[in-house]
Amino acid sequence: MALRVQEVQAEEVDRDVGYVYGGWLWVPTTHLPDVGHLKKTLTFESGRHAICAWRETEHHLGVPRGTSLRGYDFEVVREHVDFPDVTVEVLAAPRNAVQAEAVEALCCGDGIVSLPCGTGKTVVALMAWAEMGVPMLVVVPTLDLLRQWVDRVMEHTDLEEVGQVRSGKWSWEHPITVMVVNSLAAWRS
């Protein structure tokens, strides 16, 4: 059975239900046949120290949101977060079934789009973003990719401006902002 995802208030979560909170997927331990195995899989030895990519409470095991738990049968709820509504028109439509499927998958839950260069990953992300109607932050590793994202947003949407966070520019107040990751690191130090 696939994981069912619904949005509820955090106080409605119970110990037999999985939930998404703080970047973690909290899995009810009653639905895990071998908690120890999953913990071992998510523990990485680094010299004298172990790095644990899991957290534990009395009734849940927290794992990174991207962890594959296919085949487990439990409901997943999300903490309710109120984002401002964003209305944007994307001036493109999926050009093939792969793009349409990727947009649908992103709109239905968490996901990673892995497509070859030039197949429209940026446009897929823009279509999913427009469908979800919430603000978007795109974090890229280089200034060249920031410029590419800004160009694609301007080309494929009805927006007149894109927020940018990069060396010397801190423009957050936009429906979509593109950030170079080093700028965040510089800001925090």
JSON list of C-alpha atoms in Angstrom, two decimals:
[
{"chain": "A", "resi": 1, "resn": "MET", "atom": "CA", "xyz": [0.00, 0.00, 0.00]},
{"chain": "A", "resi": 2, "resn": "ALA", "atom": "CA", "xyz": [1.30, 3.48, -0.84]},
{"chain": "A", "resi": 3, "resn": "LEU", "atom": "CA", "xyz": [1.77, 6.12, 1.82]},
{"chain": "A", "resi": 4, "resn": "ARG", "atom": "CA", "xyz": [-1.29, 8.36, 2.10]},
{"chain": "A", "resi": 5, "resn": "VAL", "atom": "CA", "xyz": [-0.54, 12.01, 2.71]},
{"chain": "A", "resi": 6, "resn": "GLN", "atom": "CA", "xyz": [-2.96, 14.54, 4.13]},
{"chain": "A", "resi": 7, "resn": "GLU", "atom": "CA", "xyz": [-2.54, 17.90, 5.79]},
{"chain": "A", "resi": 8, "resn": "VAL", "atom": "CA", "xyz": [-3.67, 18.33, 9.40]},
{"chain": "A", "resi": 9, "resn": "GLN", "atom": "CA", "xyz": [-2.81, 20.44, 12.41]},
{"chain": "A", "resi": 10, "resn": "ALA", "atom": "CA", "xyz": [0.21, 19.17, 14.36]},
{"chain": "A", "resi": 11, "resn": "GLU", "atom": "CA", "xyz": [-1.82, 18.55, 17.53]},
{"chain": "A", "resi": 12, "resn": "GLU", "atom": "CA", "xyz": [-3.97, 16.00, 15.65]},
{"chain": "A", "resi": 13, "resn": "VAL", "atom": "CA", "xyz": [-1.02, 13.61, 15.08]},
{"chain": "A", "resi": 14, "resn": "ASP", "atom": "CA", "xyz": [-1.08, 10.39, 17.07]},
{"chain": "A", "resi": 15, "resn": "ARG", "atom": "CA", "xyz": [1.48, 7.69, 17.79]},
{"chain": "A", "resi": 16, "resn": "ASP", "atom": "CA", "xyz": [0.21, 5.28, 15.12]},
{"chain": "A", "resi": 17, "resn": "VAL", "atom": "CA", "xyz": [0.51, 7.82, 12.32]},
{"chain": "A", "resi": 18, "resn": "GLY", "atom": "CA", "xyz": [3.61, 9.04, 10.48]},
{"chain": "A", "resi": 19, "resn": "TYR", "atom": "CA", "xyz": [4.12, 12.75, 10.00]},
{"chain": "A", "resi": 20, "resn": "VAL", "atom": "CA", "xyz": [6.41, 15.27, 8.32]},
{"chain": "A", "resi": 21, "resn": "TYR", "atom": "CA", "xyz": [7.95, 17.85, 10.61]},
{"chain": "A", "resi": 22, "resn": "GLY", "atom": "CA", "xyz": [11.18, 19.84, 10.61]},
{"chain": "A", "resi": 23, "resn": "GLY", "atom": "CA", "xyz": [12.68, 18.15, 7.57]},
{"chain": "A", "resi": 24, "resn": "TRP", "atom": "CA", "xyz": [12.10, 14.68, 8.98]},
{"chain": "A", "resi": 25, "resn": "LEU", "atom": "CA", "xyz": [9.63, 11.91, 8.24]},
{"chain": "A", "resi": 26, "resn": "TRP", "atom": "CA", "xyz": [8.54, 10.59, 11.66]},
{"chain": "A", "resi": 27, "resn": "VAL", "atom": "CA", "xyz": [7.59, 6.93, 11.24]},
{"chain": "A", "resi": 28, "resn": "PRO", "atom": "CA", "xyz": [5.48, 5.14, 13.84]},
{"chain": "A", "resi": 29, "resn": "THR", "atom": "CA", "xyz": [7.73, 2.38, 15.20]},
{"chain": "A", "resi": 30, "resn": "THR", "atom": "CA", "xyz": [4.72, 0.05, 15.47]},
{"chain": "A", "resi": 31, "resn": "HIS", "atom": "CA", "xyz": [4.76, -0.08, 11.66]},
{"chain": "A", "resi": 32, "resn": "LEU", "atom": "CA", "xyz": [8.46, -0.88, 11.27]},
{"chain": "A", "resi": 33, "resn": "PRO", "atom": "CA", "xyz": [9.27, -4.60, 11.34]},
{"chain": "A", "resi": 34, "resn": "ASP", "atom": "CA", "xyz": [12.95, -3.99, 12.17]},
{"chain": "A", "resi": 35, "resn": "VAL", "atom": "CA", "xyz": [13.72, -0.60, 13.71]},
{"chain": "A", "resi": 36, "resn": "GLY", "atom": "CA", "xyz": [17.30, -1.66, 14.47]},
{"chain": "A", "resi": 37, "resn": "HIS", "atom": "CA", "xyz": [18.01, -2.47, 10.82]},
{"chain": "A", "resi": 38, "resn": "LEU", "atom": "CA", "xyz": [16.67, 0.89, 9.64]},
{"chain": "A", "resi": 39, "resn": "LYS", "atom": "CA", "xyz": [18.75, 2.72, 12.28]},
{"chain": "A", "resi": 40, "resn": "LYS", "atom": "CA", "xyz": [21.85, 0.77, 11.24]},
{"chain": "A", "resi": 41, "resn": "THR", "atom": "CA", "xyz": [21.21, 1.63, 7.58]},
{"chain": "A", "resi": 42, "resn": "LEU", "atom": "CA", "xyz": [21.03, 5.32, 8.51]},
{"chain": "A", "resi": 43, "resn": "THR", "atom": "CA", "xyz": [24.18, 5.30, 10.71]},
{"chain": "A", "resi": 44, "resn": "PHE", "atom": "CA", "xyz": [27.50, 6.17, 9.10]},
{"chain": "A", "resi": 45, "resn": "GLU", "atom": "CA", "xyz": [30.85, 5.47, 10.71]},
{"chain": "A", "resi": 46, "resn": "SER", "atom": "CA", "xyz": [33.35, 8.32, 10.54]},
{"chain": "A", "resi": 47, "resn": "GLY", "atom": "CA", "xyz": [36.55, 7.38, 12.31]},
{"chain": "A", "resi": 48, "resn": "ARG", "atom": "CA", "xyz": [35.82, 7.26, 16.03]},
{"chain": "A", "resi": 49, "resn": "HIS", "atom": "CA", "xyz": [32.39, 8.83, 15.62]},
{"chain": "A", "resi": 50, "resn": "ALA", "atom": "CA", "xyz": [29.12, 7.60, 14.23]},
{"chain": "A", "resi": 51, "resn": "ILE", "atom": "CA", "xyz": [26.88, 9.96, 12.29]},
{"chain": "A", "resi": 52, "resn": "CYS", "atom": "CA", "xyz": [23.24, 9.04, 12.87]},
{"chain": "A", "resi": 53, "resn": "ALA", "atom": "CA", "xyz": [20.81, 10.21, 10.20]},
{"chain": "A", "resi": 54, "resn": "TRP", "atom": "CA", "xyz": [17.85, 9.38, 12.41]},
{"chain": "A", "resi": 55, "resn": "ARG", "atom": "CA", "xyz": [16.14, 10.64, 15.55]},
{"chain": "A", "resi": 56, "resn": "GLU", "atom": "CA", "xyz": [13.98, 8.73, 17.99]},
{"chain": "A", "resi": 57, "resn": "THR", "atom": "CA", "xyz": [11.06, 9.51, 20.26]},
{"chain": "A", "resi": 58, "resn": "GLU", "atom": "CA", "xyz": [9.00, 7.15, 22.38]},
{"chain": "A", "resi": 59, "resn": "HIS", "atom": "CA", "xyz": [6.70, 6.16, 19.48]},
{"chain": "A", "resi": 60, "resn": "HIS", "atom": "CA", "xyz": [8.41, 7.39, 16.29]},
{"chain": "A", "resi": 61, "resn": "LEU", "atom": "CA", "xyz": [11.66, 7.07, 14.38]},
{"chain": "A", "resi": 62, "resn": "GLY", "atom": "CA", "xyz": [12.62, 10.26, 12.52]},
{"chain": "A", "resi": 63, "resn": "VAL", "atom": "CA", "xyz": [14.35, 9.65, 9.19]},
{"chain": "A", "resi": 64, "resn": "PRO", "atom": "CA", "xyz": [15.39, 12.14, 6.48]},
{"chain": "A", "resi": 65, "resn": "ARG", "atom": "CA", "xyz": [12.40, 13.00, 4.29]},
{"chain": "A", "resi": 66, "resn": "GLY", "atom": "CA", "xyz": [13.94, 11.40, 1.20]},
{"chain": "A", "resi": 67, "resn": "THR", "atom": "CA", "xyz": [14.33, 7.98, 2.84]},
{"chain": "A", "resi": 68, "resn": "SER", "atom": "CA", "xyz": [12.58, 5.26, 0.84]},
{"chain": "A", "resi": 69, "resn": "LEU", "atom": "CA", "xyz": [9.92, 3.50, 2.90]},
{"chain": "A", "resi": 70, "resn": "ARG", "atom": "CA", "xyz": [8.01, 1.88, 0.06]},
{"chain": "A", "resi": 71, "resn": "GLY", "atom": "CA", "xyz": [5.96, -1.09, 1.15]},
{"chain": "A", "resi": 72, "resn": "TYR", "atom": "CA", "xyz": [5.27, 0.17, 4.67]},
{"chain": "A", "resi": 73, "resn": "ASP", "atom": "CA", "xyz": [1.61, 0.65, 5.54]},
{"chain": "A", "resi": 74, "resn": "PHE", "atom": "CA", "xyz": [0.92, 3.79, 7.55]},
{"chain": "A", "resi": 75, "resn": "GLU", "atom": "CA", "xyz": [-0.69, 7.14, 7.03]},
{"chain": "A", "resi": 76, "resn": "VAL", "atom": "CA", "xyz": [1.51, 10.23, 6.82]},
{"chain": "A", "resi": 77, "resn": "VAL", "atom": "CA", "xyz": [0.23, 13.63, 7.88]},
{"chain": "A", "resi": 78, "resn": "ARG", "atom": "CA", "xyz": [1.93, 16.98, 7.47]},
{"chain": "A", "resi": 79, "resn": "GLU", "atom": "CA", "xyz": [2.13, 19.76, 9.95]},
{"chain": "A", "resi": 80, "resn": "HIS", "atom": "CA", "xyz": [-0.06, 22.58, 8.68]},
{"chain": "A", "resi": 81, "resn": "VAL", "atom": "CA", "xyz": [1.96, 25.58, 7.52]},
{"chain": "A", "resi": 82, "resn": "ASP", "atom": "CA", "xyz": [0.30, 28.76, 6.29]},
{"chain": "A", "resi": 83, "resn": "PHE", "atom": "CA", "xyz": [2.24, 30.21, 3.37]},
{"chain": "A", "resi": 84, "resn": "PRO", "atom": "CA", "xyz": [1.09, 33.31, 1.54]},
{"chain": "A", "resi": 85, "resn": "ASP", "atom": "CA", "xyz": [-0.82, 32.50, -1.64]},
{"chain": "A", "resi": 86, "resn": "VAL", "atom": "CA", "xyz": [1.16, 32.94, -4.85]},
{"chain": "A", "resi": 87, "resn": "THR", "atom": "CA", "xyz": [-0.60, 33.29, -8.15]},
{"chain": "A", "resi": 88, "resn": "VAL", "atom": "CA", "xyz": [1.65, 32.88, -11.15]},
{"chain": "A", "resi": 89, "resn": "GLU", "atom": "CA", "xyz": [0.95, 31.82, -14.69]},
{"chain": "A", "resi": 90, "resn": "VAL", "atom": "CA", "xyz": [3.42, 29.49, -16.32]},
{"chain": "A", "resi": 91, "resn": "LEU", "atom": "CA", "xyz": [3.49, 30.14, -20.05]},
{"chain": "A", "resi": 92, "resn": "ALA", "atom": "CA", "xyz": [4.41, 26.55, -20.89]},
{"chain": "A", "resi": 93, "resn": "ALA", "atom": "CA", "xyz": [2.69, 23.20, -20.76]},
{"chain": "A", "resi": 94, "resn": "PRO", "atom": "CA", "xyz": [4.28, 19.78, -20.29]},
{"chain": "A", "resi": 95, "resn": "ARG", "atom": "CA", "xyz": [5.82, 18.88, -23.63]},
{"chain": "A", "resi": 96, "resn": "ASN", "atom": "CA", "xyz": [5.69, 15.12, -23.08]},
{"chain": "A", "resi": 97, "resn": "ALA", "atom": "CA", "xyz": [4.40, 12.44, -20.73]},
{"chain": "A", "resi": 98, "resn": "VAL", "atom": "CA", "xyz": [7.63, 12.44, -18.68]},
{"chain": "A", "resi": 99, "resn": "GLN", "atom": "CA", "xyz": [7.25, 16.12, -17.82]},
{"chain": "A", "resi": 100, "resn": "ALA", "atom": "CA", "xyz": [3.54, 15.71, -17.04]},
{"chain": "A", "resi": 101, "resn": "GLU", "atom": "CA", "xyz": [4.28, 12.77, -14.73]},
{"chain": "A", "resi": 102, "resn": "ALA", "atom": "CA", "xyz": [7.08, 14.69, -12.99]},
{"chain": "A", "resi": 103, "resn": "VAL", "atom": "CA", "xyz": [4.81, 17.70, -12.37]},
{"chain": "A", "resi": 104, "resn": "GLU", "atom": "CA", "xyz": [2.09, 15.45, -10.95]},
{"chain": "A", "resi": 105, "resn": "ALA", "atom": "CA", "xyz": [4.55, 13.63, -8.68]},
{"chain": "A", "resi": 106, "resn": "LEU", "atom": "CA", "xyz": [5.96, 16.89, -7.30]},
{"chain": "A", "resi": 107, "resn": "CYS", "atom": "CA", "xyz": [2.47, 18.25, -6.64]},
{"chain": "A", "resi": 108, "resn": "CYS", "atom": "CA", "xyz": [1.40, 15.09, -4.80]},
{"chain": "A", "resi": 109, "resn": "GLY", "atom": "CA", "xyz": [4.23, 15.01, -2.29]},
{"chain": "A", "resi": 110, "resn": "ASP", "atom": "CA", "xyz": [7.96, 15.16, -1.86]},
{"chain": "A", "resi": 111, "resn": "GLY", "atom": "CA", "xyz": [10.09, 14.10, -4.76]},
{"chain": "A", "resi": 112, "resn": "ILE", "atom": "CA", "xyz": [13.28, 14.40, -6.72]},
{"chain": "A", "resi": 113, "resn": "VAL", "atom": "CA", "xyz": [13.20, 15.05, -10.45]},
{"chain": "A", "resi": 114, "resn": "SER", "atom": "CA", "xyz": [16.12, 13.32, -12.14]},
{"chain": "A", "resi": 115, "resn": "LEU", "atom": "CA", "xyz": [16.12, 13.96, -15.88]},
{"chain": "A", "resi": 116, "resn": "PRO", "atom": "CA", "xyz": [18.93, 14.40, -18.42]},
{"chain": "A", "resi": 117, "resn": "CYS", "atom": "CA", "xyz": [20.22, 17.87, -19.31]},
{"chain": "A", "resi": 118, "resn": "GLY", "atom": "CA", "xyz": [17.93, 19.82, -21.59]},
{"chain": "A", "resi": 119, "resn": "THR", "atom": "CA", "xyz": [14.76, 17.86, -20.83]},
{"chain": "A", "resi": 120, "resn": "GLY", "atom": "CA", "xyz": [13.04, 20.65, -18.91]},
{"chain": "A", "resi": 121, "resn": "LYS", "atom": "CA", "xyz": [13.70, 20.14, -15.20]},
{"chain": "A", "resi": 122, "resn": "THR", "atom": "CA", "xyz": [13.48, 23.87, -14.55]},
{"chain": "A", "resi": 123, "resn": "VAL", "atom": "CA", "xyz": [10.18, 24.20, -16.39]},
{"chain": "A", "resi": 124, "resn": "VAL", "atom": "CA", "xyz": [8.83, 21.12, -14.59]},
{"chain": "A", "resi": 125, "resn": "ALA", "atom": "CA", "xyz": [9.70, 22.77, -11.27]},
{"chain": "A", "resi": 126, "resn": "LEU", "atom": "CA", "xyz": [8.01, 26.01, -12.36]},
{"chain": "A", "resi": 127, "resn": "MET", "atom": "CA", "xyz": [4.83, 24.18, -13.40]},
{"chain": "A", "resi": 128, "resn": "ALA", "atom": "CA", "xyz": [4.68, 22.30, -10.08]},
{"chain": "A", "resi": 129, "resn": "TRP", "atom": "CA", "xyz": [5.35, 25.54, -8.18]},
{"chain": "A", "resi": 130, "resn": "ALA", "atom": "CA", "xyz": [2.54, 27.36, -9.98]},
{"chain": "A", "resi": 131, "resn": "GLU", "atom": "CA", "xyz": [0.19, 24.47, -9.22]},
{"chain": "A", "resi": 132, "resn": "MET", "atom": "CA", "xyz": [1.05, 24.53, -5.50]},
{"chain": "A", "resi": 133, "resn": "GLY", "atom": "CA", "xyz": [0.68, 28.31, -5.25]},
{"chain": "A", "resi": 134, "resn": "VAL", "atom": "CA", "xyz": [3.24, 28.95, -2.49]},
{"chain": "A", "resi": 135, "resn": "PRO", "atom": "CA", "xyz": [6.48, 30.97, -2.40]},
{"chain": "A", "resi": 136, "resn": "MET", "atom": "CA", "xyz": [9.54, 29.19, -3.79]},
{"chain": "A", "resi": 137, "resn": "LEU", "atom": "CA", "xyz": [13.23, 29.36, -2.89]},
{"chain": "A", "resi": 138, "resn": "VAL", "atom": "CA", "xyz": [15.66, 27.85, -5.39]},
{"chain": "A", "resi": 139, "resn": "VAL", "atom": "CA", "xyz": [19.16, 27.22, -4.02]},
{"chain": "A", "resi": 140, "resn": "VAL", "atom": "CA", "xyz": [21.88, 26.80, -6.65]},
{"chain": "A", "resi": 141, "resn": "PRO", "atom": "CA", "xyz": [25.64, 26.23, -6.35]},
{"chain": "A", "resi": 142, "resn": "THR", "atom": "CA", "xyz": [26.87, 28.86, -8.86]},
{"chain": "A", "resi": 143, "resn": "LEU", "atom": "CA", "xyz": [26.12, 32.34, -10.13]},
{"chain": "A", "resi": 144, "resn": "ASP", "atom": "CA", "xyz": [25.76, 30.92, -13.66]},
{"chain": "A", "resi": 145, "resn": "LEU", "atom": "CA", "xyz": [22.92, 28.65, -12.50]},
{"chain": "A", "resi": 146, "resn": "LEU", "atom": "CA", "xyz": [21.30, 31.57, -10.67]},
{"chain": "A", "resi": 147, "resn": "ARG", "atom": "CA", "xyz": [21.31, 33.55, -13.92]},
{"chain": "A", "resi": 148, "resn": "GLN", "atom": "CA", "xyz": [19.94, 30.55, -15.83]},
{"chain": "A", "resi": 149, "resn": "TRP", "atom": "CA", "xyz": [17.07, 30.14, -13.34]},
{"chain": "A", "resi": 150, "resn": "VAL", "atom": "CA", "xyz": [16.24, 33.83, -13.43]},
{"chain": "A", "resi": 151, "resn": "ASP", "atom": "CA", "xyz": [16.20, 33.75, -17.26]},
{"chain": "A", "resi": 152, "resn": "ARG", "atom": "CA", "xyz": [13.92, 30.68, -17.31]},
{"chain": "A", "resi": 153, "resn": "VAL", "atom": "CA", "xyz": [11.52, 32.18, -14.75]},
{"chain": "A", "resi": 154, "resn": "MET", "atom": "CA", "xyz": [11.27, 35.38, -16.80]},
{"chain": "A", "resi": 155, "resn": "GLU", "atom": "CA", "xyz": [10.85, 33.40, -20.04]},
{"chain": "A", "resi": 156, "resn": "HIS", "atom": "CA", "xyz": [8.23, 30.92, -18.78]},
{"chain": "A", "resi": 157, "resn": "THR", "atom": "CA", "xyz": [6.11, 32.92, -16.31]},
{"chain": "A", "resi": 158, "resn": "ASP", "atom": "CA", "xyz": [4.13, 36.14, -16.17]},
{"chain": "A", "resi": 159, "resn": "LEU", "atom": "CA", "xyz": [6.37, 37.54, -13.41]},
{"chain": "A", "resi": 160, "resn": "GLU", "atom": "CA", "xyz": [8.14, 40.84, -13.94]},
{"chain": "A", "resi": 161, "resn": "GLU", "atom": "CA", "xyz": [10.89, 40.30, -11.36]},
{"chain": "A", "resi": 162, "resn": "VAL", "atom": "CA", "xyz": [12.64, 37.42, -9.60]},
{"chain": "A", "resi": 163, "resn": "GLY", "atom": "CA", "xyz": [14.16, 37.69, -6.13]},
{"chain": "A", "resi": 164, "resn": "GLN", "atom": "CA", "xyz": [17.89, 37.07, -5.96]},
{"chain": "A", "resi": 165, "resn": "VAL", "atom": "CA", "xyz": [20.28, 36.40, -3.11]},
{"chain": "A", "resi": 166, "resn": "ARG", "atom": "CA", "xyz": [23.87, 36.59, -4.24]},
{"chain": "A", "resi": 167, "resn": "SER", "atom": "CA", "xyz": [26.99, 38.58, -3.60]},
{"chain": "A", "resi": 168, "resn": "GLY", "atom": "CA", "xyz": [25.85, 42.11, -2.83]},
{"chain": "A", "resi": 169, "resn": "LYS", "atom": "CA", "xyz": [22.17, 41.52, -3.61]},
{"chain": "A", "resi": 170, "resn": "TRP", "atom": "CA", "xyz": [19.55, 40.47, -1.02]},
{"chain": "A", "resi": 171, "resn": "SER", "atom": "CA", "xyz": [16.12, 40.64, -2.64]},
{"chain": "A", "resi": 172, "resn": "TRP", "atom": "CA", "xyz": [13.69, 38.30, -0.81]},
{"chain": "A", "resi": 173, "resn": "GLU", "atom": "CA", "xyz": [10.26, 39.89, -1.28]},
{"chain": "A", "resi": 174, "resn": "HIS", "atom": "CA", "xyz": [9.15, 37.99, -4.39]},
{"chain": "A", "resi": 175, "resn": "PRO", "atom": "CA", "xyz": [7.01, 34.94, -5.14]},
{"chain": "A", "resi": 176, "resn": "ILE", "atom": "CA", "xyz": [10.20, 33.16, -6.25]},
{"chain": "A", "resi": 177, "resn": "THR", "atom": "CA", "xyz": [13.76, 33.80, -5.09]},
{"chain": "A", "resi": 178, "resn": "VAL", "atom": "CA", "xyz": [16.93, 32.22, -6.47]},
{"chain": "A", "resi": 179, "resn": "MET", "atom": "CA", "xyz": [19.89, 32.02, -4.09]},
{"chain": "A", "resi": 180, "resn": "VAL", "atom": "CA", "xyz": [23.54, 31.06, -4.50]},
{"chain": "A", "resi": 181, "resn": "VAL", "atom": "CA", "xyz": [24.32, 28.75, -1.58]},
{"chain": "A", "resi": 182, "resn": "ASN", "atom": "CA", "xyz": [27.60, 30.52, -0.76]},
{"chain": "A", "resi": 183, "resn": "SER", "atom": "CA", "xyz": [25.65, 33.73, -0.15]},
{"chain": "A", "resi": 184, "resn": "LEU", "atom": "CA", "xyz": [23.73, 31.99, 2.61]},
{"chain": "A", "resi": 185, "resn": "ALA", "atom": "CA", "xyz": [26.95, 30.68, 4.11]},
{"chain": "A", "resi": 186, "resn": "ALA", "atom": "CA", "xyz": [28.47, 34.19, 4.00]},
{"chain": "A", "resi": 187, "resn": "TRP", "atom": "CA", "xyz": [25.35, 35.69, 5.58]},
{"chain": "A", "resi": 188, "resn": "ARG", "atom": "CA", "xyz": [25.40, 33.20, 8.49]},
{"chain": "A", "resi": 189, "resn": "SER", "atom": "CA", "xyz": [29.08, 33.84, 9.34]}
]
